[in-house]
Coordinates of C-alpha atoms in Angstrom, one line a residue:
X216 CA 32.7 -9.4 -47.4
X217 CA 29.5 -7.8 -47.5
X218 CA 28.8 -11.2 -44.6
X219 CA 30.8 -9.6 -42.8
X220 CA 30.3 -6.3 -43.3
X221 CA 26.7 -7.6 -42.1
X222 CA 28.2 -9.9 -39.8
X223 CA 30.4 -6.1 -37.6
X224 CA 27.2 -5.3 -38.2
X225 CA 24.7 -7.3 -36.6
X226 CA 26.7 -7.7 -33.1
X227 CA 26.2 -3.9 -32.4
X228 CA 23.0 -4.1 -32.6
X229 CA 21.7 -7.4 -30.8
X230 CA 24.0 -5.5 -27.8
X231 CA 22.0 -2.2 -28.2
X232 CA 19.0 -4.2 -28.1
X233 CA 19.4 -7.2 -25.1
X234 CA 21.2 -4.0 -23.0
X235 CA 17.5 -1.7 -24.3
X236 CA 15.8 -4.9 -22.9
X237 CA 17.6 -4.5 -19.3
X238 CA 17.3 -0.7 -19.0
X239 CA 13.5 -1.8 -19.8
X240 CA 13.4 -4.5 -17.3
X241 CA 15.6 -2.2 -14.3
X242 CA 13.0 0.7 -15.0
X243 CA 9.6 -1.2 -14.7
X244 CA 11.7 -2.4 -11.6
X245 CA 12.1 1.0 -10.1
X246 CA 8.6 1.7 -10.8
X247 CA 7.3 -1.0 -9.1
X248 CA 9.4 -1.0 -6.3
X249 CA 8.4 3.4 -6.3
X250 CA 4.8 2.8 -5.9
X251 CA 4.7 0.0 -3.2
X252 CA 6.7 2.4 -1.2
X253 CA 4.5 4.9 -1.7
X254 CA 0.9 2.4 -1.2
X255 CA 2.6 1.6 2.0
X256 CA 3.4 5.1 3.5
X257 CA -0.4 5.6 2.4
X258 CA -1.3 2.7 4.6
X259 CA 1.1 3.7 7.4
X260 CA -0.6 7.1 7.4
X261 CA -4.2 5.6 8.0
X262 CA -3.6 3.7 9.4
X263 CA -2.1 5.7 12.1
X264 CA -5.1 7.9 12.0
X265 CA -7.1 5.2 13.3
X266 CA -5.0 4.7 15.5
X267 CA -5.0 8.3 17.4
X268 CA -8.5 8.2 17.2
X269 CA -9.2 5.0 19.4
X270 CA -6.4 5.9 21.2
X271 CA -8.0 6.1 24.4
X272 CA -10.4 3.8 23.8
X273 CA -13.1 6.4 23.9
X274 CA -15.3 7.4 20.5
X275 CA -16.8 10.2 20.6
X276 CA -19.5 10.7 16.9
X277 CA -17.0 13.1 15.7
X278 CA -14.7 10.4 15.8
X279 CA -17.3 7.6 15.0
X280 CA -17.5 9.4 11.9
X281 CA -14.1 10.7 10.8
X282 CA -12.9 6.8 11.3
X283 CA -17.1 5.5 8.6
X284 CA -15.0 8.0 6.7
X285 CA -11.2 5.5 7.2
X286 CA -12.7 2.0 5.5
X287 CA -11.9 3.2 1.2
X288 CA -9.2 4.9 1.9
X289 CA -8.0 1.7 4.4
X290 CA -8.9 -0.9 2.0
X291 CA -7.3 1.1 -1.1
X292 CA -3.8 1.6 0.4
X293 CA -3.2 -2.8 1.9
X294 CA -4.3 -1.7 5.3
X295 CA -4.2 -5.2 7.7
X296 CA -7.3 -7.0 8.5
X297 CA -7.2 -6.7 12.0
X298 CA -7.6 -3.0 11.5
X299 CA -10.5 -2.9 8.6
X300 CA -12.6 -4.9 9.7
X301 CA -13.1 -3.2 13.2
X302 CA -13.2 -0.5 11.4
X303 CA -15.6 -1.1 8.9
X304 CA -17.5 -2.4 12.3
X305 CA -17.4 0.2 13.9
X306 CA -18.7 2.3 9.9
X307 CA -22.1 0.8 10.2
X308 CA -22.7 0.8 14.1
X309 CA -24.0 4.0 13.9
X310 CA -24.1 5.4 17.5
X311 CA -24.0 2.8 18.9
X312 CA -20.1 2.1 18.3
X313 CA -19.0 -1.3 19.3
X314 CA -17.0 -1.8 21.9
X315 CA -15.3 -5.0 21.0
X316 CA -14.7 -3.4 17.6
X317 CA -12.7 -0.7 19.9
X318 CA -10.7 -2.7 21.7
X319 CA -9.3 -4.9 18.6
X320 CA -8.8 -1.5 17.4
X321 CA -6.6 -1.0 19.8
X322 CA -4.9 -4.4 20.4
X323 CA -4.3 -3.8 16.6
X324 CA -2.7 -0.9 17.3
X325 CA -0.4 -1.6 20.0
X326 CA 3.9 -1.8 19.5
X327 CA 5.0 -5.0 19.3
X328 CA 6.8 -6.8 22.3

């Protein structure tokens, strides 16, 4: 009789533990998805700022300074190398903004057809 009582308590307890494990996995998945969405939004925002600054092909000293300040944010946010590489070149160039880097950024920023 005691074994039957213990067994009858063990089955619901095991089910409860399995349910908690599933809830934990689901919560972890939701948190991971949310973090991924936030990172994606941050990358899109930084990329948008970079593309807006180079869209006319003319980079003023102020634009170059702003682009230089966006390098770390772009890399941290996961912006693709096709944007971060020329961005880094512009930041390192100082007053002489490399035309090929601006052209590379414009190509990377162009909407896909």
